CSV table of C-alpha atoms in Angstrom, one decimal:
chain,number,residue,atom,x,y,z
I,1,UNK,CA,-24.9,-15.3,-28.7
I,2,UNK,CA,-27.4,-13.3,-30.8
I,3,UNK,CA,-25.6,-14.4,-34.2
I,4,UNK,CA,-25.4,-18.3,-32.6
I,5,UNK,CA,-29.3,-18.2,-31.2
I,6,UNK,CA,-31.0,-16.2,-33.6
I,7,UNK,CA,-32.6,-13.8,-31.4
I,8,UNK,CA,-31.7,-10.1,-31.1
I,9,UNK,CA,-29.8,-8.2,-28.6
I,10,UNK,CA,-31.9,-6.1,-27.1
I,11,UNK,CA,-29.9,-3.2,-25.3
I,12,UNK,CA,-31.6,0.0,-23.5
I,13,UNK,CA,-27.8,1.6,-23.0
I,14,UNK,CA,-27.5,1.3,-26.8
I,15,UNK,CA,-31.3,2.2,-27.4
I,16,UNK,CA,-30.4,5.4,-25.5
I,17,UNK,CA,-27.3,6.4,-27.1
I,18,UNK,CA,-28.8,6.2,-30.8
I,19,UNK,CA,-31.6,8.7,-29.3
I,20,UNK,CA,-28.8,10.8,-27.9
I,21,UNK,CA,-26.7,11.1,-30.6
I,22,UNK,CA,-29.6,11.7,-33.1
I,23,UNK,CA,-30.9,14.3,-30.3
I,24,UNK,CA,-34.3,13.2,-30.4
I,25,UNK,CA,-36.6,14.2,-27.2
I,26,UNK,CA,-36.1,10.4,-25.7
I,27,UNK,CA,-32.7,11.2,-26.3
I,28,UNK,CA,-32.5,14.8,-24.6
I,29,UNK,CA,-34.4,13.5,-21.8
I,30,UNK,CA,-32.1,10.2,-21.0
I,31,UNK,CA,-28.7,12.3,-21.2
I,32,UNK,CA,-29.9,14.1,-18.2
I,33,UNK,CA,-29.4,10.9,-16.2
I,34,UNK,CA,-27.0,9.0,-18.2
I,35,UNK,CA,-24.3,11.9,-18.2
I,36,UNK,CA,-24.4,12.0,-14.4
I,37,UNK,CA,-24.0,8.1,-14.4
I,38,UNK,CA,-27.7,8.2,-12.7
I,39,UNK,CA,-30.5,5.2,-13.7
I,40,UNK,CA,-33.0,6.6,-16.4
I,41,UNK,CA,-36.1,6.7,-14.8
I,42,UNK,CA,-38.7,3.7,-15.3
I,43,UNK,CA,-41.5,5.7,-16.6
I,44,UNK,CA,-39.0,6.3,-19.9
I,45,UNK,CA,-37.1,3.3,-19.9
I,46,UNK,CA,-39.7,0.3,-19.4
I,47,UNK,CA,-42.0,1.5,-22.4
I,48,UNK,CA,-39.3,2.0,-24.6
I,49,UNK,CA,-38.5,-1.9,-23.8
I,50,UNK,CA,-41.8,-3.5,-24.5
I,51,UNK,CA,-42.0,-1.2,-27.5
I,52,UNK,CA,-38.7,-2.8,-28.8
I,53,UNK,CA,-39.8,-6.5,-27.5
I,54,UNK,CA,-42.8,-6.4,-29.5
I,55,UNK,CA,-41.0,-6.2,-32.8
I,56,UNK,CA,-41.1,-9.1,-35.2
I,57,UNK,CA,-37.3,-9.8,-34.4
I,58,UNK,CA,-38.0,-10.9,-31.2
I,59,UNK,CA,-41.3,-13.1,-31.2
I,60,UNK,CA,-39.3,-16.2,-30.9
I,61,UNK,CA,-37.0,-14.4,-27.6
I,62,UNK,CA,-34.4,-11.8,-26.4
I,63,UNK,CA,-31.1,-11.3,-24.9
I,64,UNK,CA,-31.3,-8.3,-22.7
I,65,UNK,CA,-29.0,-6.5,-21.9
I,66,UNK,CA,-28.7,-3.3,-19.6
I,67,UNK,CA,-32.0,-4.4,-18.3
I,68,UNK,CA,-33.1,-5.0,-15.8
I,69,UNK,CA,-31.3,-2.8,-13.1
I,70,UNK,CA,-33.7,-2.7,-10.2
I,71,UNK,CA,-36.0,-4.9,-8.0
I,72,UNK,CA,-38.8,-2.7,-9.4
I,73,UNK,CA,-37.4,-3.4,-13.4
I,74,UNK,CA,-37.3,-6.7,-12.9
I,75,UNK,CA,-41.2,-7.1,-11.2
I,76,UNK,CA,-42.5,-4.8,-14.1
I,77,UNK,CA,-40.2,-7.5,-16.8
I,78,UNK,CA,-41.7,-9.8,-15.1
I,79,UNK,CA,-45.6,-8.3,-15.4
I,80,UNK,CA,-45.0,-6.8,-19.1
I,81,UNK,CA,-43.7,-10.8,-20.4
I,82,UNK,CA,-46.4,-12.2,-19.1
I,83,UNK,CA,-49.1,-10.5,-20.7
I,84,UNK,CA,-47.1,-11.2,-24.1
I,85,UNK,CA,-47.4,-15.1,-23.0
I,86,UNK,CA,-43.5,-14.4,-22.2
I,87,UNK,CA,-41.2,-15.0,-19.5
I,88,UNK,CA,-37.2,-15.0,-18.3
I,89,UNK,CA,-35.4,-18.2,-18.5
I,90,UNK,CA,-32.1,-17.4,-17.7
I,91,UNK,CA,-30.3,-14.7,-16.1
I,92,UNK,CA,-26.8,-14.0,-16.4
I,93,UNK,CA,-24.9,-12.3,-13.8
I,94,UNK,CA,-20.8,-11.4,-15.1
I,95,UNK,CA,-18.6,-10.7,-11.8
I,96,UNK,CA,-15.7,-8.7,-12.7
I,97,UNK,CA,-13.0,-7.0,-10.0
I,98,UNK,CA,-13.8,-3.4,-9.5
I,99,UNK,CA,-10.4,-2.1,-10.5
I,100,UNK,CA,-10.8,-4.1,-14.0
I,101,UNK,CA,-14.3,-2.5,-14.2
I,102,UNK,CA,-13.0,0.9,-14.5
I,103,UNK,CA,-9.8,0.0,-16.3
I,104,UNK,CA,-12.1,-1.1,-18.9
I,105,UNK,CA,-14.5,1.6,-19.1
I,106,UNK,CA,-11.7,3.8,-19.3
I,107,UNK,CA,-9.9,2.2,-22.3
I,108,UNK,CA,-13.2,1.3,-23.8
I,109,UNK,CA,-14.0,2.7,-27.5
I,110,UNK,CA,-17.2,2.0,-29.4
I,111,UNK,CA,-17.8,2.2,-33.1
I,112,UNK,CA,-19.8,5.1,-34.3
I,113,UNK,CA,-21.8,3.0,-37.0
I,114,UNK,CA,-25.2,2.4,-34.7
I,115,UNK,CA,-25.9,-0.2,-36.8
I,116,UNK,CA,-22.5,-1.8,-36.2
I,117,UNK,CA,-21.8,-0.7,-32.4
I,118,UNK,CA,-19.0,-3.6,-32.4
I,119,UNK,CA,-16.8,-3.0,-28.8
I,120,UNK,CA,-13.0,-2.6,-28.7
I,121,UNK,CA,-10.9,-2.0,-26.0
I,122,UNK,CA,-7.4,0.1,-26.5
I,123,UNK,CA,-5.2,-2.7,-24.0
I,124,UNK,CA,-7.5,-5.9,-24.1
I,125,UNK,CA,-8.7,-5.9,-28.1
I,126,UNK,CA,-7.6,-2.6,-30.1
I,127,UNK,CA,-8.7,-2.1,-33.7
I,128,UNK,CA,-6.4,-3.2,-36.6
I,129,UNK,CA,-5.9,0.5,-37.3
I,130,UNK,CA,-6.3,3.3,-34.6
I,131,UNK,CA,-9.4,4.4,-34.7
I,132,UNK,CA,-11.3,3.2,-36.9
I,133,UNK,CA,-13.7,0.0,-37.2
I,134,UNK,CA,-12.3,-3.3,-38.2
I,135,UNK,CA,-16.0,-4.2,-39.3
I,136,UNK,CA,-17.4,-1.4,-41.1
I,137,UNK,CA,-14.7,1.2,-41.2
I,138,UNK,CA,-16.8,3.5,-39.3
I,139,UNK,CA,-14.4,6.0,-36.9
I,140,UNK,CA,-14.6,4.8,-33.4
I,141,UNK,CA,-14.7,6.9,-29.9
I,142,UNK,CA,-15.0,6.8,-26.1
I,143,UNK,CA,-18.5,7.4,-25.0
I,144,UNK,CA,-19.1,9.9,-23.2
I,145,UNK,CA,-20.3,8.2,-19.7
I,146,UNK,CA,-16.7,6.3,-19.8
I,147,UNK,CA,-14.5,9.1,-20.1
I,148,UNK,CA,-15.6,10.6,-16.5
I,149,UNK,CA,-14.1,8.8,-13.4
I,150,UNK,CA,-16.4,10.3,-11.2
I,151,UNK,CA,-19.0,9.4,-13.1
I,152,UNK,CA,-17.9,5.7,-13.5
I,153,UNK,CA,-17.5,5.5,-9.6
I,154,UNK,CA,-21.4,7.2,-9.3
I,155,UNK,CA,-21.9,4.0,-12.0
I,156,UNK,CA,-20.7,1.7,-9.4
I,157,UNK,CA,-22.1,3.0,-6.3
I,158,UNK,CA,-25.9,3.0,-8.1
I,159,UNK,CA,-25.1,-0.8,-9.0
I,160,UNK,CA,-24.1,-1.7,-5.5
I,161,UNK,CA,-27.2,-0.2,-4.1
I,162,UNK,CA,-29.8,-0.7,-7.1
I,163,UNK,CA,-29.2,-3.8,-8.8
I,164,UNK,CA,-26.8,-5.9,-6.9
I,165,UNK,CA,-29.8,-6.8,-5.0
I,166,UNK,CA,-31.3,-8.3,-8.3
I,167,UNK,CA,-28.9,-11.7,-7.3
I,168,UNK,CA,-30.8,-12.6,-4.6
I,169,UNK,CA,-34.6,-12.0,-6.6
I,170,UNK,CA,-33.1,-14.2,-9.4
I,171,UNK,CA,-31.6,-17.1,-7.4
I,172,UNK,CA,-35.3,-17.0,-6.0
I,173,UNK,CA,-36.6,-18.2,-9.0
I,174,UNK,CA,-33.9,-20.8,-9.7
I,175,UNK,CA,-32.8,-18.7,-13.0
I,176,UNK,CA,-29.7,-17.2,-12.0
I,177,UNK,CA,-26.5,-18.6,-13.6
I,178,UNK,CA,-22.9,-16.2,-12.3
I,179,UNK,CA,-20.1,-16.0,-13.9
I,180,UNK,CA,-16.3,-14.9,-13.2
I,181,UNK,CA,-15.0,-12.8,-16.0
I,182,UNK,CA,-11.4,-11.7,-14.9
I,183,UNK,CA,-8.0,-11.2,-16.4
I,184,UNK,CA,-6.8,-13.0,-13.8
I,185,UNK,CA,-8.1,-16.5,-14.4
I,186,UNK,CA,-8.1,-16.2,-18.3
I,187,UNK,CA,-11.6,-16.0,-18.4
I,188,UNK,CA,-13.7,-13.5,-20.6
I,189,UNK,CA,-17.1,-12.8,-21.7
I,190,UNK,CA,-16.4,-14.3,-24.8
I,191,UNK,CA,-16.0,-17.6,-22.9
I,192,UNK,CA,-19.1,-17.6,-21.2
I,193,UNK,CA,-20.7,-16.7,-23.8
I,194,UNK,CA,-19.5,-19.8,-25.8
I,195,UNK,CA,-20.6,-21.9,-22.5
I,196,UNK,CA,-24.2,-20.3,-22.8
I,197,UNK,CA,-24.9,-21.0,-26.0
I,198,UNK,CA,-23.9,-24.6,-26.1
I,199,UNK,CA,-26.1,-24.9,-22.5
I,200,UNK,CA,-29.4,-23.1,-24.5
I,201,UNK,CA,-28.9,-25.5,-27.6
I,202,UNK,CA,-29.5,-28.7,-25.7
């Protein structure tokens, strides 16, 4: 969708990571939360964002992703694009079986390059050769929040309680599109992301 629209992908979970594995003090502080499959609090989180959405790559829009997770992100989103002269058009929300949720997290491998970061997964889409990049022949690995089941259920439990309710604030505003993505019924995000981008080109 980023290549197709021209507008970057704007990720906090990927944000984080660079920060963690570079160990700088944004870094440090996130891991505290991210390791234990907890939120990063606001007060680091929603600067960092505008920070990032004030970049020349994004005058002309965003895809965010990762953000919002709660209520209280999405009022402050809300507040912070408006005093750019901003605001959300769409909002995307992927539903996915909870057993093919962890499945995936589990078998999921990232590429080390963070300028790369492409996604594989070792049932669904392995690399060519076993660990290592298709793209940029970077060496590829599990991060570290996917490798802990207990973790990955603390994930789950903090989206039921913190940002499921985001559904309901979104179909408020007439901006909420959902979307199956399942095994079952052949349909990934690759699809709806195909779907989308035809849909934002009219």
């Amino acid at each position: 969708m980023s290549q197709e629209l021209g507008i970057p992908q704007v990720s906090t979970g990927d944000i984080f990571r660079k920060n963690i594995a570079e160990e700088t003090k944004l870094g440090i502080e996130a891991n505290k939360y991210i390791s234990k499959g907890d939120l990063v609090p606001d007060d680091i989180t929603v600067p960092m964002l505008e920070e990032r959405l004030k970049c020349e790559d994004a005058k002309c829009g965003a895809i965010l992703d990762g953000f919002p997770r709660t209520i209280e992100q999405a009022e402050k989103l809300d507040e912070m694009l408006s005093n750019m002269g901003k605001k959300v058009d769409l909002v995307v929300n992927l539903v996915t079986p909870k057993e093919e949720i962890i499945e995936r997290m589990l078998t999921r491998i990232v590429c080390t390059n963070q300028d790369c970061k492409t996604t594989y997964n070792t049932k669904l889409n392995p690399p060519k050769q076993e660990g290592i990049c298709d793209k940029c022949g970077a060496p590829l690995k599990q991060r570290s929040d996917d490798s802990d089941p207990e973790a990955i259920k603390r994930r789950l439990e903090v989206y039921e309680e913190k940002t499921s309710p985001l559904t309901g604030y979104y179909e408020e505003k007439g901006i909420l599109q959902t979307e199956t993505v399942s095994q079952k019924i052949n349909r990934m995000g690759i699809d709806v992301a195909k779907d989308l981008v035809e849909k934002l080109k009219k």
